[in-house]
XYZ file of N, CA and C in Angstrom:
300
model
N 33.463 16.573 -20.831
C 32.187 17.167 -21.174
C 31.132 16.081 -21.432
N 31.788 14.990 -22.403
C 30.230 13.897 -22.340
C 30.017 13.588 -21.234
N 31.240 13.142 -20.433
C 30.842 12.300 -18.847
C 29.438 13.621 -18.199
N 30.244 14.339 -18.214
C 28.940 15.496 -17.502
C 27.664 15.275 -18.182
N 27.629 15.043 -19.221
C 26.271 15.356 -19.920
C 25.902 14.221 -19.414
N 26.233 13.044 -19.605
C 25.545 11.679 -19.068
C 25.348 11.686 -17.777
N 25.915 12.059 -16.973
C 25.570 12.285 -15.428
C 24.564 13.358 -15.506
N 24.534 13.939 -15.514
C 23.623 15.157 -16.078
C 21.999 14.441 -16.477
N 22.389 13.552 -17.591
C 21.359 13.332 -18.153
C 20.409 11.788 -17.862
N 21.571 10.800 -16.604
C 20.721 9.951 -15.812
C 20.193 11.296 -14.392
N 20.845 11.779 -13.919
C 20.008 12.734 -12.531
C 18.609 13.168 -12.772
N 18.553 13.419 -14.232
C 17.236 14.327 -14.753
C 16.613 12.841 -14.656
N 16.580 11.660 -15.709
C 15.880 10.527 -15.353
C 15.245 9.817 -14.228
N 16.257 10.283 -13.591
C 16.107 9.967 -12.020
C 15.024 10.481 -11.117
N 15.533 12.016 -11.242
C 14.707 13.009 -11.274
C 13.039 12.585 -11.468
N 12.693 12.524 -12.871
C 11.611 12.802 -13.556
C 11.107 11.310 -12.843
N 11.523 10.023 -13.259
C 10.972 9.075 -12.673
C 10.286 8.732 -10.799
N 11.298 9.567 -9.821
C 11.007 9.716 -8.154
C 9.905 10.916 -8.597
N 9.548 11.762 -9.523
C 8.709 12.812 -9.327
C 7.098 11.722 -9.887
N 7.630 11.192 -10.541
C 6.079 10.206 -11.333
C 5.970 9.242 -9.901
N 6.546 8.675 -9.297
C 6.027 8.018 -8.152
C 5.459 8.313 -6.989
N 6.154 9.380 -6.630
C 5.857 10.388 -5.519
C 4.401 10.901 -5.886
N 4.147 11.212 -6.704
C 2.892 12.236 -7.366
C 1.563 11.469 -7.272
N 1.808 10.056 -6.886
C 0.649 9.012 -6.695
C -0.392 9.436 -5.883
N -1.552 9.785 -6.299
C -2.549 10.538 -5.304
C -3.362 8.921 -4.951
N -4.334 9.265 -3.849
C -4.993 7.987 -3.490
C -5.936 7.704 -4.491
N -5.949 8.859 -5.709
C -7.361 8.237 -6.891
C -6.041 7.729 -7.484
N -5.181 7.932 -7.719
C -3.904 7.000 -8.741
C -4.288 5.820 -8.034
N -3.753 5.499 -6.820
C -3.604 3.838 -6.390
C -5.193 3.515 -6.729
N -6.379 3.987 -6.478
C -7.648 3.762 -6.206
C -7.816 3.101 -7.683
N -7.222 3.728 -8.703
C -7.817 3.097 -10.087
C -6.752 2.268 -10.549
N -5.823 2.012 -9.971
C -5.220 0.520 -10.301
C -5.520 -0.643 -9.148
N -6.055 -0.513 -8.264
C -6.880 -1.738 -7.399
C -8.204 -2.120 -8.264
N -7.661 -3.240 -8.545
C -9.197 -4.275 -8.753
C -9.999 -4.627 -7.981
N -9.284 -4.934 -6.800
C -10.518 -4.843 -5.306
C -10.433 -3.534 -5.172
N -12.021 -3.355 -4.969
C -12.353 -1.695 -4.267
C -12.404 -2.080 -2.426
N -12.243 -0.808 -2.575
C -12.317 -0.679 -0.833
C -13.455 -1.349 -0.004
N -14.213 -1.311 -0.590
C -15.594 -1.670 0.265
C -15.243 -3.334 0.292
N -14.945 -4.298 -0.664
C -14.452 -5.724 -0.335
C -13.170 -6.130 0.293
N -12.277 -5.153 0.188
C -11.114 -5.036 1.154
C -11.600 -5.026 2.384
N -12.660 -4.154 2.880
C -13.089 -4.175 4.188
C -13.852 -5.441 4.700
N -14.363 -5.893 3.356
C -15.119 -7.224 3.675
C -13.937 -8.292 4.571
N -13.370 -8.257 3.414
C -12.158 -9.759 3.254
C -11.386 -9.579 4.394
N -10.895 -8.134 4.931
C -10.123 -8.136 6.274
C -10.538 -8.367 7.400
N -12.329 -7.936 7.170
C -12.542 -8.078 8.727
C -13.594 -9.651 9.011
N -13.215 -10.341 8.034
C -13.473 -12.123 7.899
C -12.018 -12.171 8.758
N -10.625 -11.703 8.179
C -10.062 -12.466 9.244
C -9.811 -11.861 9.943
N -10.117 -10.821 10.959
C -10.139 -10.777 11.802
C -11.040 -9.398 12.407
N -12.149 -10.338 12.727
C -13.881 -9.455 13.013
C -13.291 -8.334 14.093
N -14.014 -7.350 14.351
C -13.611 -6.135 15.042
C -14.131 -5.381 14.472
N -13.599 -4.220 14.883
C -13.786 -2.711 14.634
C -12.578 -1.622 13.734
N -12.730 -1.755 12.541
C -11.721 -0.480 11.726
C -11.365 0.663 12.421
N -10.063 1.133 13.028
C -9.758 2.298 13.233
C -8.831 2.778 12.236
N -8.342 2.096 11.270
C -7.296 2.689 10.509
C -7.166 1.780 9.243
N -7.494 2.377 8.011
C -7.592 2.246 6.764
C -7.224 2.684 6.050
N -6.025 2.768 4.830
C -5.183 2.996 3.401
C -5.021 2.135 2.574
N -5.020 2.658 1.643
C -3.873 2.238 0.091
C -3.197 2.742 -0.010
N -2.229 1.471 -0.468
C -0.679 2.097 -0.161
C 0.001 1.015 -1.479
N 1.322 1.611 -1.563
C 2.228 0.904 -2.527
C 3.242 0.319 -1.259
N 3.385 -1.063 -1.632
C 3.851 -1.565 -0.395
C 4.591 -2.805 -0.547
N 5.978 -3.450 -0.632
C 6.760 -4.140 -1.170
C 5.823 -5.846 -0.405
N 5.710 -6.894 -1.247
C 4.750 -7.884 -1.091
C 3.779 -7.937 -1.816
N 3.403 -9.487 -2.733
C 1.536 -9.364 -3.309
C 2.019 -8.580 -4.382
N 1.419 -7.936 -4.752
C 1.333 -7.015 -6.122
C 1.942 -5.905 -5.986
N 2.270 -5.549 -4.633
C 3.016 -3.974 -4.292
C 1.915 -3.096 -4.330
N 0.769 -3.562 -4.326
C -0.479 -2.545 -4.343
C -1.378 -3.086 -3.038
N -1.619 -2.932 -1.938
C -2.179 -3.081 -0.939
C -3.439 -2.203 0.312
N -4.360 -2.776 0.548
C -5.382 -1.982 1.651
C -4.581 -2.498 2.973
N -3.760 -1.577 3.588
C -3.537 -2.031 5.307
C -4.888 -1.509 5.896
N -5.429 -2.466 7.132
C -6.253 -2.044 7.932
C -5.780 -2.496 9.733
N -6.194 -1.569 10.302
C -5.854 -1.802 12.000
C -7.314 -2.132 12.235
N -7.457 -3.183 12.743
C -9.225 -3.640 13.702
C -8.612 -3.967 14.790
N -9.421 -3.621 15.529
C -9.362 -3.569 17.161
C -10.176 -4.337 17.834
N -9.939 -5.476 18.460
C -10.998 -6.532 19.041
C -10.547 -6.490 20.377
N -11.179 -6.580 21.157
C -10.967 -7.267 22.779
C -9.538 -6.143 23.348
N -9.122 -5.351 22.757
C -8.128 -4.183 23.305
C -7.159 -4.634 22.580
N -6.993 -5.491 21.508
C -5.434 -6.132 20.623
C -6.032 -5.550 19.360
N -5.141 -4.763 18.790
C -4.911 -4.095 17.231
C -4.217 -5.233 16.050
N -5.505 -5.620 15.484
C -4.169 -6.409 14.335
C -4.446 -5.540 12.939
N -3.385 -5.658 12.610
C -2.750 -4.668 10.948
C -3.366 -5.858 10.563
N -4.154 -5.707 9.054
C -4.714 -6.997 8.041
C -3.953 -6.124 6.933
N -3.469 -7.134 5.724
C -2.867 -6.639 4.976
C -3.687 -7.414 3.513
N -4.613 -6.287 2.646
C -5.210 -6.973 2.066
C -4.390 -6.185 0.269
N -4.104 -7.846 -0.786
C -3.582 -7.685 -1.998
C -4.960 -6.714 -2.840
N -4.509 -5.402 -3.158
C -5.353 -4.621 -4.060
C -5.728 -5.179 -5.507
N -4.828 -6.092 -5.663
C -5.033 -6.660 -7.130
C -6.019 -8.510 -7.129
N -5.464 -8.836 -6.282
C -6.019 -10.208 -5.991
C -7.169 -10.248 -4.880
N -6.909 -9.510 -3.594
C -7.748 -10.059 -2.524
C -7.416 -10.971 -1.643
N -5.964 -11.117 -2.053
C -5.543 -12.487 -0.841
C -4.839 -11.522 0.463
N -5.122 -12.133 1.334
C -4.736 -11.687 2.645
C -2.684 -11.978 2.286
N -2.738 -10.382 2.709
C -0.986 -10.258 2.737
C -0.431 -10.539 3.740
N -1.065 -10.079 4.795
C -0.368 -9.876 6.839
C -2.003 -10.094 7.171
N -1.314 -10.360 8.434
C -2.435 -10.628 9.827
C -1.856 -10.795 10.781
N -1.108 -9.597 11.897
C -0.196 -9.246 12.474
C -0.680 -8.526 13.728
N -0.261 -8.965 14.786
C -0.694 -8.021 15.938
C 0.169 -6.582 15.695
N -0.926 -5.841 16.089
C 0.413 -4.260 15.802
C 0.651 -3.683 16.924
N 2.067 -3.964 17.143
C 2.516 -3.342 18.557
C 2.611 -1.733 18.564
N 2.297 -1.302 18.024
C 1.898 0.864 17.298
C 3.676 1.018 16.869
N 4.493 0.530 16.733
C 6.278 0.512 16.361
C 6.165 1.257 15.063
N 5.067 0.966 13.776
C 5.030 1.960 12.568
C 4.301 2.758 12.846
């Protein structure tokens, strides 16, 4: 009977903690970035000038785990820029073969 209750009572932990992460709306990530979006867009498209077709915040393993991915499109080549939400330092600068 304890074993159950303790199994029991990490699942619910478990539980409750994947439900607090999951539940992250884009104003959650939005108000723990210190860079706002608008200098994310700055800083990515310094390295690499183009055109934005694809822009998020995301929680993302690297940097702070808090990140702006952006796709710019120059000359017909897509590069993913991977900009730190907390710092501003360039994470990635990656040609994106469309594979994610």
């Amino acid at each position: 009977m304890r074993k159950s209750l303790l199994v029991s009572s990490s699942l619910a932990l478990c539980a409750m903690a994947f439900s607090t992460i999951a539940a992250a709306t884009p104003a959650d990530l939005a108000a723990q970035a210190h860079v706002k979006m608008a200098e994310a867009r700055s800083i990515a498209l310094k390295a690499s000038p183009g055109k934005i077709v694809k822009e998020e915040l995301e929680k993302e393993s690297g940097g702070s785990g808090l990140r702006y991915s952006f796709d710019i499109t120059a000359a017909g080549v897509t590069h993913e820029i991977g900009v730190d939400a907390k710092d501003g330092k360039i994470l990635e600068n990656s040609i994106d073969n469309g594979n994610d």
